[in-house]
Structure formats: C-alpha cells, structure tokens
C-alpha cells in the first residue's frame, strides 16, 4: 500500500508500479469518483465528503473495499489512499486475514507540505482548490499520519522520499518493494 499526503504522488507511483509488476492498483479516491459519477449508493453517500475534502465515513469505505476484495480475482494489490484511518487499517487486517492475505509493505511517500500543495494546485482536480487542498493536508496529518507508526510497529513500513522527478521516486519505490519481498 502507498501511504502519504495528498500530492505525494501515490496515484502516479501506483500506476507505475502496476506497469512494472503484476499488480492490481486500486485507488479508493478513484473508486469513489467513479461511484459519484455513476450515482451508485456509495457514490451518493460519498459525494459531499469528496467535494469538501473530508474523509468518507469508515463504514462506507470499508463496504466498498470489502466488495472490491470479494470481486477481485488477482491477489496482488496496491492500495493507494487506503487505509486512511486507524479503524480502516485494523479492519483491513481482519479482512486480509479472512482472505489469507497480508500487507507486504506500507510504503510511506513523504513530501513537505509546501511541495504537496504546489503539486495539488498544479493538478487542478475539482477538490484541489487551495482551501480544500490545505484542509486535506490537515486531515491527513490528523487521521492518516498515525498509520505510519501502526505499520512501523507491524514491521511493514518502508520510507520513501517523494521529492524529485517521477522516475527518481519510482526507482525508490521499486527498491522499497524489492526489499520488502526479500
Ligand atoms: P484521493 O483521490 O486519494 O485524493 O481521495 C479523494 C477523496 O476521496 C478524499 O478527499 C476523501 O474524501 C475520499 N477518500 C478516498 N479514499 C478514502 C479513504 N480511504 N477513506 C476516506 N475517504 C477517502
């Protein structure tokens, strides 16, 4: 899984990694954006949270993940943007155990806030206004950053410097994945 603030490059690096190895790259943000567009029940519940930059309630997120895990045939998954709360991480551990899986690596891609903000404003997604982007960074610090210690304690954490060119970061991510597999 890829951990890190909005703007760290999780989506870009997840896609790169999935090209390099046989992996199912799943971004919960993308799942929700698709659900909102298609007007599914989860999409209807998630819409206002996405727009304001708040976290979608755990219950909704976990239902989407559970359906996804039950439907996916491939067993090697790169989660991007999930888990984002302690409760999501603990529930994921239970779910993975049910499916006989575990977390190979939690790759923490770190970038300074200023750099994350700069990238978000360049990207210009509809939830990337300066106000929402700043708020999402704050939500990250409060709710998601504690997971770095959670996966550290589980012995699954790999630290990657997310600054620099995309291919430099991709090389660091790749090195972290390889080390986690040995
Ligand atoms: P992202 O594409 O990862 O930046 O996610 C965009 C938005 O989707 C977030 O600001 C949240 O509103 C929602 N979201 C995505 N993943 C999660 C998650 N694991 N838990 C709660 N909300 C999420």
Tab-separated table of C-alpha atoms and ligand atoms in Angstrom:
chain	number	residue	atom	x	y	z
A	1	UNK	CA	0.000	0.000	0.000
A	2	UNK	CA	1.004	3.576	-0.591
A	3	UNK	CA	0.738	5.995	2.318
A	4	UNK	CA	1.393	9.695	2.135
A	5	UNK	CA	-0.258	13.093	1.992
A	6	UNK	CA	-2.386	14.223	-0.922
A	7	UNK	CA	0.099	15.401	-3.547
A	8	UNK	CA	2.782	12.867	-2.549
A	9	UNK	CA	2.421	11.097	-5.900
A	10	UNK	CA	0.630	7.939	-4.717
A	11	UNK	CA	-1.564	7.742	-7.839
A	12	UNK	CA	1.345	8.278	-10.225
A	13	UNK	CA	3.603	5.821	-8.414
A	14	UNK	CA	0.832	3.223	-8.015
A	15	UNK	CA	0.243	3.284	-11.779
A	16	UNK	CA	3.984	2.997	-12.454
A	17	UNK	CA	4.308	0.082	-10.074
A	18	UNK	CA	1.349	-1.726	-11.633
A	19	UNK	CA	3.031	-1.407	-15.044
A	20	UNK	CA	6.215	-2.873	-13.683
A	21	UNK	CA	4.812	-5.857	-11.796
A	22	UNK	CA	1.543	-7.741	-11.997
A	23	UNK	CA	-0.439	-5.722	-9.507
A	24	UNK	CA	-3.971	-4.524	-9.213
A	25	UNK	CA	-3.660	-0.782	-8.491
A	26	UNK	CA	-6.696	0.366	-6.569
A	27	UNK	CA	-7.241	3.947	-5.548
A	28	UNK	CA	-10.191	4.436	-3.205
A	29	UNK	CA	-10.354	8.057	-4.419
A	30	UNK	CA	-10.826	6.765	-7.997
A	31	UNK	CA	-13.388	4.190	-6.828
A	32	UNK	CA	-15.360	6.979	-5.144
A	33	UNK	CA	-15.089	9.398	-8.078
A	34	UNK	CA	-16.448	6.652	-10.371
A	35	UNK	CA	-19.202	5.810	-7.869
A	36	UNK	CA	-20.204	9.502	-7.672
A	37	UNK	CA	-20.275	9.775	-11.477
A	38	UNK	CA	-22.401	6.637	-11.761
A	39	UNK	CA	-24.699	7.660	-8.925
A	40	UNK	CA	-24.318	4.361	-7.046
A	41	UNK	CA	-25.499	4.235	-3.389
A	42	UNK	CA	-21.891	4.537	-2.147
A	43	UNK	CA	-21.352	7.438	-4.571
A	44	UNK	CA	-24.399	9.273	-3.294
A	45	UNK	CA	-23.172	8.885	0.292
A	46	UNK	CA	-19.605	9.897	-0.555
A	47	UNK	CA	-20.192	12.923	-2.771
A	48	UNK	CA	-20.289	15.754	-0.227
A	49	UNK	CA	-17.206	14.387	1.554
A	50	UNK	CA	-15.181	14.309	-1.643
A	51	UNK	CA	-16.212	17.838	-2.510
A	52	UNK	CA	-15.269	19.248	0.897
A	53	UNK	CA	-12.081	17.187	1.310
A	54	UNK	CA	-13.353	15.358	4.389
A	55	UNK	CA	-12.860	11.642	4.797
A	56	UNK	CA	-15.730	9.458	3.652
A	57	UNK	CA	-17.082	7.628	6.751
A	58	UNK	CA	-15.241	4.388	7.501
A	59	UNK	CA	-18.389	2.315	7.158
A	60	UNK	CA	-18.865	3.396	3.525
A	61	UNK	CA	-15.176	2.990	2.691
A	62	UNK	CA	-14.994	-0.455	4.224
A	63	UNK	CA	-18.066	-1.679	2.409
A	64	UNK	CA	-16.580	-0.576	-0.911
A	65	UNK	CA	-13.282	-2.291	-0.047
A	66	UNK	CA	-14.977	-5.477	1.062
A	67	UNK	CA	-16.947	-5.668	-2.183
A	68	UNK	CA	-13.783	-4.963	-4.106
A	69	UNK	CA	-11.773	-7.682	-2.331
A	70	UNK	CA	-14.561	-10.196	-2.817
A	71	UNK	CA	-14.775	-9.400	-6.551
A	72	UNK	CA	-11.102	-9.221	-7.440
A	73	UNK	CA	-9.549	-12.356	-8.827
A	74	UNK	CA	-5.961	-11.153	-8.553
A	75	UNK	CA	-4.321	-11.412	-5.194
A	76	UNK	CA	-1.546	-8.839	-5.503
A	77	UNK	CA	-2.993	-5.447	-4.776
A	78	UNK	CA	-1.508	-1.986	-4.476
A	79	UNK	CA	-3.837	0.140	-2.349
A	80	UNK	CA	-3.488	3.852	-2.959
A	81	UNK	CA	-5.178	6.179	-0.481
A	82	UNK	CA	-6.431	3.343	1.684
A	83	UNK	CA	-6.376	2.848	4.632
A	84	UNK	CA	-6.700	6.419	5.853
A	85	UNK	CA	-7.798	5.901	9.462
A	86	UNK	CA	-6.772	3.611	12.274
A	87	UNK	CA	-10.153	1.886	12.103
A	88	UNK	CA	-9.730	1.230	8.359
A	89	UNK	CA	-6.255	-0.230	8.955
A	90	UNK	CA	-7.413	-2.519	11.758
A	91	UNK	CA	-10.421	-3.692	9.733
A	92	UNK	CA	-8.213	-4.263	6.695
A	93	UNK	CA	-6.007	-6.547	8.790
A	94	UNK	CA	-9.081	-8.605	9.715
A	95	UNK	CA	-10.340	-8.693	6.133
A	96	UNK	CA	-6.968	-9.702	4.731
A	97	UNK	CA	-6.734	-12.489	7.293
A	98	UNK	CA	-10.115	-13.778	6.084
A	99	UNK	CA	-8.806	-13.877	2.523
A	100	UNK	CA	-5.492	-15.397	3.633
A	101	UNK	CA	-3.556	-12.269	2.637
A	102	UNK	CA	-1.317	-9.825	4.447
A	103	UNK	CA	0.382	-6.460	3.959
A	104	UNK	CA	3.729	-6.938	2.208
A	105	UNK	CA	4.739	-3.297	2.506
A	106	UNK	CA	3.310	0.011	3.614
A	107	UNK	CA	5.299	2.475	1.562
A	108	UNK	CA	5.269	5.934	3.056
A	109	UNK	CA	5.994	8.517	0.368
A	110	UNK	CA	6.863	11.743	2.134
A	111	UNK	CA	6.930	15.256	0.701
A	112	UNK	CA	6.955	18.581	2.549
A	113	UNK	CA	3.561	20.303	2.799
A	114	UNK	CA	4.659	23.170	0.543
A	115	UNK	CA	5.588	20.741	-2.226
A	116	UNK	CA	2.376	18.713	-1.783
A	117	UNK	CA	0.332	21.901	-2.006
A	118	UNK	CA	2.206	23.098	-5.082
A	119	UNK	CA	1.518	19.782	-6.859
A	120	UNK	CA	-2.159	19.725	-5.857
A	121	UNK	CA	-2.700	23.223	-7.199
A	122	UNK	CA	-0.948	22.305	-10.455
A	123	UNK	CA	-3.099	19.188	-10.820
A	124	UNK	CA	-6.279	21.218	-10.502
A	125	UNK	CA	-8.788	18.459	-9.703
A	126	UNK	CA	-12.142	19.829	-8.550
A	127	UNK	CA	-11.214	19.138	-4.899
A	128	UNK	CA	-7.838	20.848	-5.380
A	129	UNK	CA	-8.760	24.449	-4.596
A	130	UNK	CA	-6.232	25.989	-2.235
A	131	UNK	CA	-8.653	25.907	0.681
A	132	UNK	CA	-9.677	22.259	0.170
A	133	UNK	CA	-6.120	21.152	-0.521
A	134	UNK	CA	-4.913	22.729	2.740
A	135	UNK	CA	-7.777	21.126	4.584
A	136	UNK	CA	-6.977	17.685	3.107
A	137	UNK	CA	-3.367	18.042	4.248
A	138	UNK	CA	-4.633	18.796	7.745
A	139	UNK	CA	-6.966	15.752	7.665
A	140	UNK	CA	-4.011	13.661	6.529
A	141	UNK	CA	-1.857	14.829	9.436
A	142	UNK	CA	-4.569	14.224	11.972
A	143	UNK	CA	-6.211	10.965	10.837
A	144	UNK	CA	-3.834	9.196	8.469
A	145	UNK	CA	-0.274	10.050	9.530
A	146	UNK	CA	-0.648	7.929	12.732
A	147	UNK	CA	-0.778	4.872	10.442
A	148	UNK	CA	2.935	5.358	9.775
A	149	UNK	CA	3.566	4.201	13.353
A	150	UNK	CA	0.925	1.479	13.044
A	151	UNK	CA	2.725	-0.132	10.099
A	152	UNK	CA	6.097	0.617	11.660
A	153	UNK	CA	5.094	-1.441	14.686
A	154	UNK	CA	3.883	-4.211	12.363
A	155	UNK	CA	7.315	-4.252	10.688
A	156	UNK	CA	5.798	-3.442	7.277
A	157	UNK	CA	6.854	0.189	6.873
A	158	UNK	CA	9.171	1.411	4.113
A	159	UNK	CA	10.124	5.087	3.933
A	160	UNK	CA	10.485	6.718	0.509
A	161	UNK	CA	11.496	10.290	-0.250
A	162	UNK	CA	8.794	11.600	-2.595
A	163	UNK	CA	10.651	14.701	-3.770
A	164	UNK	CA	12.357	14.897	-7.147
A	165	UNK	CA	11.447	13.589	-10.588
A	166	UNK	CA	8.746	10.961	-11.089
A	167	UNK	CA	11.222	8.339	-12.296
A	168	UNK	CA	13.594	9.014	-9.405
A	169	UNK	CA	10.740	8.445	-6.955
A	170	UNK	CA	9.627	5.354	-8.940
A	171	UNK	CA	13.135	3.898	-8.560
A	172	UNK	CA	12.992	4.466	-4.794
A	173	UNK	CA	9.533	2.882	-4.559
A	174	UNK	CA	10.741	-0.097	-6.562
A	175	UNK	CA	13.755	-0.541	-4.300
A	176	UNK	CA	11.443	-0.462	-1.246
A	177	UNK	CA	9.141	-3.082	-2.795
A	178	UNK	CA	12.035	-5.384	-3.640
A	179	UNK	CA	13.471	-5.074	-0.146
A	180	UNK	CA	10.099	-5.881	1.383
A	181	UNK	CA	9.864	-9.038	-0.713
A	182	UNK	CA	13.195	-10.420	0.462
B	1	LIG	P1	-7.741	10.774	-3.246
B	1	LIG	O1	-8.043	10.532	-4.681
B	1	LIG	O2	-6.990	9.645	-2.600
B	1	LIG	O3	-7.074	12.113	-3.017
B	1	LIG	O4	-9.144	10.836	-2.473
B	1	LIG	C1	-10.094	11.838	-2.795
B	1	LIG	C2	-11.159	11.884	-1.720
B	1	LIG	O5	-11.829	10.617	-1.642
B	1	LIG	C3	-10.673	12.156	-0.306
B	1	LIG	O6	-10.501	13.543	-0.052
B	1	LIG	C4	-11.795	11.545	0.526
B	1	LIG	O7	-12.935	12.386	0.545
B	1	LIG	C5	-12.167	10.310	-0.292
B	1	LIG	N1	-11.394	9.115	0.103
B	1	LIG	C6	-10.551	8.390	-0.683
B	1	LIG	N2	-10.041	7.348	-0.017
B	1	LIG	C7	-10.578	7.387	1.226
B	1	LIG	C8	-10.434	6.586	2.387
B	1	LIG	N3	-9.634	5.507	2.409
B	1	LIG	N4	-11.135	6.959	3.488
B	1	LIG	C9	-11.943	8.030	3.489
B	1	LIG	N5	-12.117	8.826	2.436
B	1	LIG	C10	-11.438	8.524	1.304
